XYZ file of C-alpha atoms in Angstrom:
677
model
C -0.344 0.141 0.274
C 3.059 2.453 1.093
C 4.594 1.957 -1.602
C 1.459 1.723 -4.429
C 0.732 5.715 -2.824
C 4.086 6.504 -3.290
C 4.556 5.584 -6.541
C 1.252 5.983 -8.234
C 1.098 9.613 -8.193
C 3.987 9.424 -10.697
C 2.895 6.575 -13.505
C 2.005 9.514 -15.864
C 4.924 11.454 -15.529
C 7.470 8.253 -14.777
C 5.982 5.237 -17.070
C 6.286 3.448 -14.026
C 3.361 1.021 -12.496
C 3.011 0.342 -8.761
C 2.888 -3.244 -9.136
C 6.490 -2.946 -10.646
C 7.845 -0.914 -7.749
C 6.087 -3.206 -5.973
C 8.195 -6.212 -7.607
C 11.754 -3.383 -7.610
C 10.933 -3.351 -3.847
C 10.329 -6.832 -3.164
C 13.417 -7.572 -5.424
C 16.316 -5.351 -3.629
C 18.647 -6.712 -1.151
C 17.967 -6.297 2.249
C 21.127 -6.379 3.851
C 23.206 -2.976 4.776
C 25.755 -3.127 7.409
C 27.319 0.211 8.382
C 31.180 0.051 7.024
C 34.190 1.547 9.249
C 33.720 5.108 8.776
C 36.874 7.185 7.245
C 38.130 8.823 10.584
C 41.112 11.371 11.268
C 44.656 9.583 12.284
C 46.556 11.589 15.151
C 50.661 11.336 15.117
C 52.198 12.020 18.566
C 55.064 13.092 19.694
C 56.434 12.930 23.514
C 56.894 15.279 26.413
C 59.767 14.931 28.942
C 57.503 12.977 31.190
C 56.786 10.515 28.337
C 53.453 12.098 27.780
C 51.706 11.625 23.894
C 51.429 15.235 22.301
C 50.025 15.781 18.760
C 51.936 17.185 16.230
C 49.532 16.528 13.478
C 46.491 14.961 11.925
C 46.055 13.470 8.358
C 43.025 12.176 7.083
C 40.902 12.266 4.487
C 37.410 13.407 6.045
C 37.945 14.967 9.266
C 36.261 12.594 11.558
C 36.303 11.652 14.909
C 33.609 8.879 15.449
C 32.482 8.858 19.668
C 30.157 7.174 21.799
C 26.587 7.768 22.299
C 27.248 9.548 25.793
C 30.311 11.895 24.109
C 27.032 13.889 22.311
C 24.593 16.484 23.431
C 21.155 15.988 24.670
C 20.376 18.917 22.245
C 22.061 17.543 19.324
C 20.234 14.357 19.351
C 17.332 16.287 20.121
C 17.594 18.589 17.036
C 18.093 15.737 14.461
C 15.465 13.794 15.601
C 12.890 16.988 15.882
C 13.799 18.857 12.716
C 14.438 15.447 10.631
C 11.939 12.737 11.729
C 10.078 13.549 14.644
C 8.273 9.811 14.554
C 11.528 8.443 14.516
C 11.701 6.229 17.932
C 7.885 4.703 17.161
C 8.566 3.880 12.925
C 10.052 0.897 11.408
C 12.421 2.522 9.557
C 9.662 4.319 7.000
C 7.527 7.037 8.524
C 4.116 6.116 6.558
C 3.033 9.274 7.623
C 5.294 11.028 6.120
C 5.404 8.896 2.947
C 2.221 9.382 1.827
C 2.417 13.545 2.502
C 4.943 12.725 -0.010
C 3.293 11.143 -2.267
C 0.761 13.682 -2.828
C 3.568 16.224 -3.326
C 4.757 14.128 -5.769
C 1.915 14.099 -7.895
C 1.906 17.626 -7.431
C 5.631 18.263 -8.942
C 5.720 15.351 -10.591
C 8.901 14.027 -8.815
C 9.889 10.644 -8.595
C 10.692 9.448 -5.160
C 11.109 13.086 -3.759
C 11.069 13.655 0.358
C 9.934 11.041 3.079
C 12.837 10.476 4.086
C 13.585 9.515 7.572
C 16.715 9.417 9.992
C 17.826 6.078 9.272
C 16.965 6.520 5.513
C 19.455 9.248 5.459
C 21.234 7.135 8.095
C 21.533 4.396 4.591
C 21.906 6.904 2.216
C 25.166 8.555 3.889
C 27.204 5.152 4.271
C 26.402 4.217 0.376
C 27.422 7.803 0.120
C 30.635 6.973 1.827
C 30.958 3.190 0.590
C 31.524 4.794 -3.086
C 33.409 7.589 -1.699
C 36.391 4.421 -0.697
C 36.628 3.376 -4.069
C 39.464 3.900 -5.769
C 38.733 3.516 -9.531
C 38.131 7.192 -10.457
C 35.451 5.813 -13.113
C 33.781 3.467 -10.678
C 33.580 6.463 -7.489
C 31.589 8.622 -9.503
C 29.053 5.744 -11.202
C 28.523 4.363 -7.585
C 28.253 8.180 -6.163
C 25.610 8.880 -8.548
C 23.633 6.144 -8.002
C 24.040 6.769 -4.392
C 21.952 10.212 -4.501
C 20.314 10.559 -7.902
C 16.550 11.299 -7.655
C 14.805 8.505 -8.862
C 12.031 5.919 -7.577
C 14.833 2.590 -7.727
C 16.933 4.883 -5.226
C 13.996 5.253 -3.286
C 12.449 2.074 -2.343
C 16.272 0.935 -2.100
C 16.827 3.185 0.900
C 13.284 2.275 2.653
C 14.334 -1.399 2.051
C 17.834 -1.039 3.849
C 16.418 1.323 6.427
C 13.536 -1.208 7.688
C 16.401 -4.262 7.034
C 18.855 -1.552 9.995
C 15.737 -1.043 12.012
C 15.837 -5.482 12.657
C 19.271 -5.111 13.420
C 20.287 -2.038 15.135
C 18.683 -0.320 17.920
C 17.194 3.411 17.456
C 19.933 4.625 19.444
C 22.614 2.980 17.356
C 20.753 4.804 14.057
C 20.403 8.193 15.723
C 24.339 7.842 16.635
C 25.668 6.314 13.241
C 23.959 8.842 11.917
C 24.988 11.373 13.771
C 29.019 10.439 13.468
C 28.463 9.911 9.273
C 26.884 13.334 8.350
C 28.310 15.793 6.794
C 29.198 18.536 8.025
C 30.553 21.504 5.199
C 33.903 20.999 3.616
C 35.604 18.026 4.951
C 34.237 18.111 8.090
C 31.913 14.666 8.574
C 30.372 13.798 12.155
C 29.178 15.901 15.285
C 32.105 15.609 16.895
C 34.777 17.128 14.205
C 31.782 19.591 13.606
C 31.664 20.771 17.168
C 35.529 21.313 17.321
C 36.189 22.850 13.606
C 32.969 25.810 14.118
C 32.985 25.939 17.605
C 36.418 24.672 19.441
C 34.696 22.538 21.690
C 33.727 18.900 22.366
C 29.825 17.365 21.402
C 28.945 16.634 24.325
C 29.723 20.634 25.036
C 27.426 21.942 22.415
C 24.745 24.245 23.721
C 21.248 24.613 22.153
C 22.753 27.550 20.562
C 25.561 26.008 19.000
C 23.951 22.054 18.343
C 20.888 24.181 16.559
C 23.152 25.972 14.117
C 25.019 22.415 13.421
C 21.788 20.972 12.703
C 20.872 23.216 10.388
C 23.693 22.341 8.332
C 23.180 18.744 7.715
C 20.575 18.793 4.275
C 22.714 21.140 2.427
C 26.060 20.885 4.488
C 27.845 23.370 1.902
C 25.539 25.983 1.604
C 24.856 26.722 5.164
C 28.352 25.911 6.587
C 28.973 28.537 9.069
C 33.149 29.159 8.790
C 31.587 30.912 5.486
C 30.258 34.904 6.496
C 27.698 35.314 3.866
C 26.457 31.372 4.354
C 25.478 32.896 8.504
C 22.587 34.810 7.750
C 20.855 31.805 5.732
C 21.977 29.241 8.411
C 20.368 31.802 11.614
C 17.249 31.763 9.225
C 17.200 27.466 9.571
C 17.873 27.275 12.934
C 15.913 29.558 13.978
C 12.618 29.409 12.158
C 13.103 25.344 11.767
C 15.575 24.082 13.824
C 14.510 25.664 17.023
C 10.863 25.911 16.390
C 10.531 22.354 16.355
C 12.770 21.126 19.328
C 9.902 23.526 20.819
C 6.565 21.858 18.996
C 8.374 18.862 19.996
C 8.852 19.790 23.984
C 12.487 18.965 23.330
C 12.950 22.058 24.888
C 11.489 24.793 26.953
C 10.108 27.989 26.023
C 12.307 29.970 28.353
C 15.550 27.369 26.480
C 14.217 28.398 23.017
C 13.661 32.045 23.739
C 17.577 32.111 24.827
C 18.559 30.613 21.946
C 16.464 32.585 19.488
C 18.573 35.551 21.105
C 22.042 33.965 20.715
C 23.810 34.871 17.412
C 25.784 32.368 14.922
C 29.284 33.581 16.712
C 31.245 30.547 15.002
C 34.292 29.713 16.607
C 36.521 28.260 13.325
C 39.263 25.945 14.822
C 41.517 24.596 11.834
C 42.368 21.011 12.903
C 46.256 20.515 12.854
C 45.931 18.906 9.506
C 49.195 17.643 7.385
C 52.926 17.770 8.980
C 52.971 20.692 7.992
C 50.479 21.910 10.837
C 53.889 20.244 12.661
C 56.059 22.856 11.382
C 56.021 25.068 14.811
C 57.555 22.219 16.537
C 59.801 22.185 14.399
C 58.580 18.542 13.432
C 56.773 19.026 9.685
C 59.774 16.673 8.490
C 60.021 14.236 10.818
C 56.622 13.430 10.413
C 56.577 13.496 7.053
C 59.575 11.019 7.734
C 57.138 8.934 9.586
C 53.920 8.794 6.742
C 57.025 7.827 4.804
C 57.514 4.782 6.706
C 53.997 3.503 7.298
C 54.308 3.344 3.153
C 57.216 2.199 2.316
C 56.954 -0.827 4.873
C 53.228 -0.907 4.233
C 52.534 -0.955 7.912
C 49.048 0.503 7.177
C 47.316 -1.454 4.175
C 44.124 -1.694 2.890
C 42.993 -5.493 3.147
C 41.035 -4.893 0.217
C 43.486 -3.346 -1.794
C 47.590 -3.535 -0.839
C 49.144 -1.233 -2.987
C 46.787 1.170 -0.520
C 47.425 2.411 2.875
C 44.514 3.426 5.624
C 46.349 6.065 6.736
C 44.767 8.545 5.934
C 41.002 6.501 6.444
C 41.278 4.335 9.544
C 41.855 6.536 12.613
C 45.122 5.164 14.015
C 46.595 6.710 16.977
C 50.869 6.716 15.708
C 52.896 7.307 18.638
C 56.366 7.833 17.586
C 59.840 8.067 19.253
C 59.856 11.756 18.823
C 61.673 13.142 21.989
C 60.032 16.826 21.776
C 62.129 18.434 25.019
C 65.536 17.119 22.270
C 63.938 18.431 19.080
C 63.062 21.791 20.601
C 67.240 22.171 21.464
C 67.355 21.089 17.900
C 65.168 23.364 16.457
C 66.740 25.876 18.314
C 70.538 25.082 17.808
C 70.077 25.009 13.910
C 67.597 28.279 13.932
C 70.551 29.652 16.077
C 73.286 29.436 13.913
C 72.262 28.440 10.097
C 69.483 30.589 8.156
C 66.228 29.702 6.057
C 68.424 31.365 3.522
C 71.465 33.563 2.767
C 72.340 35.267 -0.077
C 75.724 33.296 0.202
C 74.857 30.459 -0.754
C 71.971 27.513 -1.237
C 71.977 26.759 2.729
C 71.296 23.281 4.020
C 71.629 21.645 7.549
C 70.110 18.650 9.274
C 70.572 17.656 12.592
C 69.244 13.977 13.462
C 69.704 12.007 17.111
C 69.372 8.319 17.245
C 68.916 6.395 21.061
C 72.202 3.581 20.940
C 70.857 0.368 21.437
C 67.412 1.193 20.317
C 67.243 3.080 17.395
C 65.383 5.439 18.303
C 65.058 8.611 16.194
C 64.718 11.170 18.874
C 65.091 14.611 17.228
C 65.074 15.907 13.910
C 65.201 19.535 12.547
C 66.335 21.295 9.457
C 67.002 24.859 8.809
C 64.072 24.933 6.881
C 60.015 24.747 7.437
C 57.918 21.973 5.802
C 55.709 22.236 3.023
C 54.531 20.020 0.284
C 52.846 22.203 -1.815
C 55.012 22.503 -4.783
C 53.028 25.964 -5.436
C 54.471 27.489 -1.932
C 57.930 26.676 -2.834
C 60.403 29.450 -1.503
C 63.978 29.555 0.018
C 62.545 29.155 3.171
C 60.557 26.130 2.693
C 60.675 22.759 1.322
C 59.347 18.981 0.864
C 62.290 17.374 0.867
C 64.608 16.442 4.156
C 67.821 16.701 4.002
C 68.332 14.098 6.884
C 66.788 11.504 5.292
C 67.348 8.772 2.440
C 65.571 9.355 -0.687
C 62.986 7.228 -0.182
C 62.032 8.549 3.058
C 62.478 12.166 2.407
C 63.125 13.126 -1.111
C 66.901 13.744 -0.787
C 70.102 12.346 -2.795
C 72.192 12.925 0.649
C 75.881 14.397 0.862
C 78.897 13.332 0.696
C 80.477 11.736 4.213
C 83.575 13.715 4.004
C 85.964 12.238 6.460
C 83.215 10.976 8.757
C 84.008 8.155 6.871
C 86.964 7.644 7.465
C 85.365 5.897 10.729
C 85.247 3.065 8.851
C 88.992 2.002 7.543
C 89.644 2.751 11.245
C 87.308 -0.269 12.589
C 88.720 -2.353 9.913
C 92.267 -1.334 10.930
C 91.131 -2.320 14.310
C 88.770 -5.184 13.282
C 92.251 -6.618 11.537
C 93.931 -6.988 14.404
C 95.841 -3.584 14.214
C 96.657 -0.594 16.476
C 96.197 2.743 17.592
C 99.365 2.850 18.614
C 101.121 1.516 15.015
C 102.488 4.036 12.653
C 101.401 5.432 9.190
C 103.006 7.409 6.745
C 100.391 10.688 6.901
C 102.022 12.457 4.048
C 100.495 13.271 1.169
C 101.761 11.723 -2.130
C 101.053 10.087 -5.755
C 98.864 6.639 -5.150
C 99.577 3.834 -7.455
C 95.348 2.141 -7.557
C 97.713 -1.500 -7.967
C 98.467 -1.606 -4.481
C 95.057 -1.619 -3.158
C 93.544 -4.581 -2.232
C 89.848 -4.978 -3.583
C 88.277 -8.160 -3.665
C 84.778 -6.454 -4.863
C 85.625 -4.457 -7.861
C 88.768 -5.501 -8.586
C 92.480 -4.017 -8.270
C 92.392 -0.906 -10.479
C 95.599 1.047 -12.485
C 96.893 4.114 -12.415
C 97.587 6.840 -10.049
C 95.654 8.627 -7.685
C 97.248 11.764 -5.649
C 94.437 13.368 -3.137
C 96.153 16.192 -0.522
C 95.473 16.730 3.054
C 94.210 19.721 3.989
C 96.010 22.540 4.755
C 99.126 21.392 2.533
C 100.416 18.916 6.197
C 103.270 16.885 5.647
C 103.435 15.190 9.246
C 105.363 12.174 8.154
C 105.112 9.052 10.096
C 102.261 9.246 13.138
C 100.149 6.808 15.200
C 96.808 5.819 14.002
C 95.460 7.660 17.560
C 97.008 11.110 15.998
C 95.964 10.412 11.958
C 92.273 10.054 13.917
C 92.626 13.225 15.636
C 93.544 15.313 12.845
C 92.346 13.708 10.294
C 94.980 13.107 8.199
C 94.317 12.141 4.971
C 97.501 10.589 3.580
C 97.509 8.095 7.089
C 94.407 6.632 6.103
C 95.384 5.719 2.773
C 98.772 4.489 4.043
C 95.889 2.350 6.651
C 93.524 1.292 3.414
C 96.978 -0.266 1.420
C 96.887 -2.645 4.449
C 93.506 -3.163 4.036
C 90.760 -4.583 1.657
C 88.833 -1.607 -0.043
C 85.851 -3.898 -0.287
C 86.052 -5.408 3.124
C 85.474 -1.512 4.130
C 82.666 -1.002 2.335
C 81.200 -4.173 3.628
C 82.020 -2.834 7.646
C 80.733 0.384 6.687
C 77.589 -1.729 5.242
C 77.418 -3.810 8.729
C 77.463 0.171 10.296
C 73.839 0.961 8.862
C 75.779 2.929 5.742
C 73.567 2.935 2.596
C 73.614 5.376 -0.685
C 70.982 7.740 0.606
C 70.191 7.234 -3.247
C 69.095 3.660 -2.974
C 72.203 2.546 -4.579
C 74.946 0.655 -3.405
C 78.272 1.955 -1.379
C 81.283 2.341 -3.933
C 84.825 0.577 -2.493
C 87.014 3.049 -4.834
C 89.663 4.388 -2.921
C 88.604 7.682 -3.131
C 85.713 6.174 -1.044
C 88.612 6.291 2.088
C 87.500 10.140 2.478
C 83.705 9.773 2.050
C 82.728 10.023 -1.496
C 79.462 8.048 -1.583
C 76.426 10.262 -0.262
C 74.959 9.272 2.502
C 71.765 10.720 4.969
C 72.667 12.659 7.985
C 70.346 9.637 10.081
C 72.776 6.747 8.645
C 75.421 8.163 10.290
C 74.342 9.199 13.729
C 73.254 5.374 13.503
C 76.152 4.388 12.539
C 77.693 6.667 15.378
C 75.328 5.030 18.135
C 76.417 1.703 17.396
C 80.440 2.763 18.169
C 78.374 3.974 21.646
C 76.409 0.633 21.693
C 79.373 -1.841 21.849
C 79.644 -2.160 18.592
C 76.159 -3.526 18.007
C 74.417 -1.209 15.365
C 70.327 -0.484 15.713
C 68.266 0.496 11.999
C 66.471 3.690 13.009
C 63.066 3.772 13.718
C 60.388 6.571 14.059
C 57.435 4.483 15.719
C 56.866 2.847 19.053
C 53.347 2.466 19.016
C 50.071 2.322 16.507
C 46.490 2.098 17.830
C 43.447 0.900 16.530
C 40.135 2.979 16.943
C 39.073 -0.577 19.004
C 41.979 0.053 20.907
C 44.275 -3.022 19.668
C 47.533 -2.541 18.524
C 48.984 -2.332 15.234
C 52.198 -4.170 14.552
C 55.360 -1.867 13.580
C 58.768 -1.815 12.050
C 61.151 -3.012 14.387
C 64.402 -1.743 14.828
C 66.714 -4.459 13.893
C 69.735 -5.210 16.042
C 73.095 -6.428 15.073
C 76.947 -6.778 15.484
C 78.348 -4.354 13.383
C 81.997 -4.944 15.216
C 83.334 -6.774 18.825
C 82.592 -4.831 21.322
C 86.233 -4.192 21.986
C 86.945 -3.048 19.057
C 84.141 -0.200 19.445
C 85.821 0.680 22.635
C 88.896 1.260 20.419
C 87.277 3.213 17.877
C 85.522 5.467 20.806
C 88.966 5.897 22.544
C 90.299 7.112 19.248
C 87.663 9.831 18.248
C 87.738 10.779 21.981
C 90.657 12.621 20.815
C 89.048 14.281 18.161
C 86.867 16.010 20.031
C 89.528 16.558 22.799
C 92.114 18.174 21.206
C 91.786 17.844 17.578
C 90.141 18.679 14.119
C 86.238 18.485 16.300
C 87.436 20.425 19.875
C 84.704 23.623 18.535
C 82.293 21.194 18.591
C 83.362 19.910 22.929
C 80.687 21.103 25.148
C 83.009 20.383 27.675
C 80.357 20.172 30.473
C 81.943 16.323 32.196
C 79.749 13.563 29.889
C 82.414 12.057 27.746
C 81.638 12.653 24.038
C 83.311 11.054 21.225
C 83.081 12.438 17.510
C 84.041 13.320 13.549
C 84.471 15.758 11.317
C 84.143 15.373 7.719
C 84.791 18.053 4.983
C 84.064 17.598 1.125
C 86.485 18.637 -2.142
C 85.923 22.199 -2.384
C 84.331 22.742 1.355
C 80.860 21.739 0.013
C 79.731 20.158 2.686
C 80.321 19.853 6.203
C 80.032 17.541 9.212
C 80.085 16.973 12.694
C 78.750 13.864 13.791
C 79.621 12.751 17.372
C 78.084 10.021 20.712
C 77.649 9.945 24.167
C 76.895 6.470 26.192
C 73.469 7.853 25.266
C 72.840 9.774 22.252
C 74.317 9.617 18.853
C 74.268 13.780 17.352
C 74.761 13.515 13.355
C 75.032 17.540 11.809
C 75.676 18.687 8.282
C 75.788 21.822 7.395
C 76.324 22.358 3.018
C 75.183 23.211 -0.241
C 72.042 22.604 -1.377
C 72.518 23.328 -4.629
C 75.684 24.651 -5.805
C 79.359 24.278 -5.173
C 80.056 27.446 -2.884
C 83.210 27.168 -0.243
C 81.994 26.847 2.592
C 85.682 28.302 4.838
C 85.354 30.924 2.197
C 82.553 32.354 2.779
C 80.664 33.804 6.045
C 76.821 33.696 7.644
C 75.544 36.034 9.399
C 79.550 37.031 10.520
C 80.529 33.939 10.913
C 82.525 31.226 9.286
C 80.958 28.777 7.750
C 82.150 25.604 7.864
C 82.298 26.566 11.835
C 78.728 26.331 11.828
C 77.883 22.467 12.227
C 80.714 23.058 15.340
C 78.562 25.382 17.158
C 75.415 23.877 15.984
C 76.345 20.230 17.330
C 77.908 21.982 20.772
C 75.057 24.015 21.554
C 72.588 21.468 20.787
C 74.300 18.476 22.754
C 74.892 21.244 26.298
C 71.293 20.684 25.998
C 70.821 17.365 25.103
C 73.595 15.982 27.632
C 71.634 17.945 30.502
C 68.811 15.596 30.087
C 70.042 12.334 28.532
C 73.770 12.837 30.482
C 75.830 10.017 29.162
C 78.267 7.676 31.333
C 81.916 6.715 31.171
C 83.141 5.307 27.531
C 84.826 1.808 27.648
C 88.155 1.071 27.714
C 90.062 0.517 24.953
C 92.246 -2.473 24.345
C 95.737 -2.512 22.732
C 95.691 -4.944 19.903
C 91.860 -5.703 19.492
C 91.928 -9.481 18.862
C 91.471 -10.395 15.023
C 88.622 -11.021 13.408
């Protein structure tokens, strides 16, 4: 009878017989299970107390599902009073409204308009959400059009599914589902996100006037959204002339409440969510946030069970707890900002600071001298989407030549080979016959190579310890001549070194001086391994991911393995301590009583400069150099300071603050000659 009443008035217009409508109704599917809604994912760092602090939120739809008790009674009553006054008395289809709609259809000649209950609207929203989740563009658009078209079959389908829904869900569950799924303009979905965005409050704290203003939007979300001042008048009209009178008529509010709400102007307090990683820029953590997202993407952490090529990151409503320590991050940002400007006329300057925790691989700080901005149309000298601290796949950087920081791997191989820090080597620069260098990987080369010492030094015979403290090129080539270049490369790999562009490390003789381009996070992790008794732990950025249901999602774990024996690592640290106590890295020494070791690095023409060092608790790499171009930092001044000394100033200021928070202990005692591997 109901279907006949709905379709009969439009038979002449649509050419549809009433009995055809009945047949269509009876052959439609009965069941509809609400899908998991797209929700906002929140990314957190931690403060000094270990408490989570929001870095940024990422989403396709700004939505936070909330339980029944977390929604103001005003919002619930406003929806029912306005949209479906007989909601608690019908079984999914309101016969009275349907008949009234049928009469209206007859007068207008429209097919299947009107008579939508909350249950039917919920069904429609579920179908719309299901359509919008389809990855294929053409399929998505077709499904969306099918879900929203004004037609008899769509109306009958909504009725059929609403009746089914009423059999499987309670009225409270249906109303709650509707309030969580409803669109409130733009990318705002659900009553909680709407309350936060438009009024800066939780859904539980909405006043009557605020709730009525939001409910006034549900039938025309974008046309009545109140973040557009031009829409406030229309919204106020519907609130004051539709929502509030309906609530008064249904006796869900008193006359006094009505009068007060009518007298209350619509005054939105627009509170944009911290969406996207640029929202983490105030904490200097935009690049780290982006790194976290790339970890999730590259390592398939949150894959869509329906299609492994896609991630559920922006739809899954996860809480992602990262390794970032906000105190250390603040100290890192402060040190970089103090000495390295966003841009300068002298050179295209870049800087990165990365701290890794020995023994865990946790990235505790990641800062650079730019703001994160992934919008190519907003590019400027002061912002970029490229993370200088990470490999290409995790930040878009191809890395930087490591310079003499790479000498630690020749030192490690020297000690692994059973040699000593006190062994004498020739430190003079001289032409080298490449055929005298063994390489079991690439084969022995030919020809000659003439590297120079910094400042044209000719120190003659010197100990390996002295050569390390002074970073004497000639001495390290003398060491490399007695070793296998391939084994030096393998030792670097054991310390986690990889080229930032994803290619394999090379083992050319010149690589002794650090010609491979690497990332600061890799160098920090390598030095963390020295501090961790020779055990390398791969860097990690995520500690925990919690799904909306409270369950834990598996996250990438740090993989730890022995790079060198403990006595080799201890002896390396002893030699590298000489670098910072009286060698080329003395300008980086915090001189705060905390034992520190490290290594300087400067590339040809002083294009890139490094200082990488560690205590037993923190390992930090600082790079300052040319993003593009090849300007000599040694021959340039930035802010009145010789540019090649900026790395020392940044590292010293940062580690002074970091040591106060995480003071390292004594370094293990070196051995005179480690046992040969």
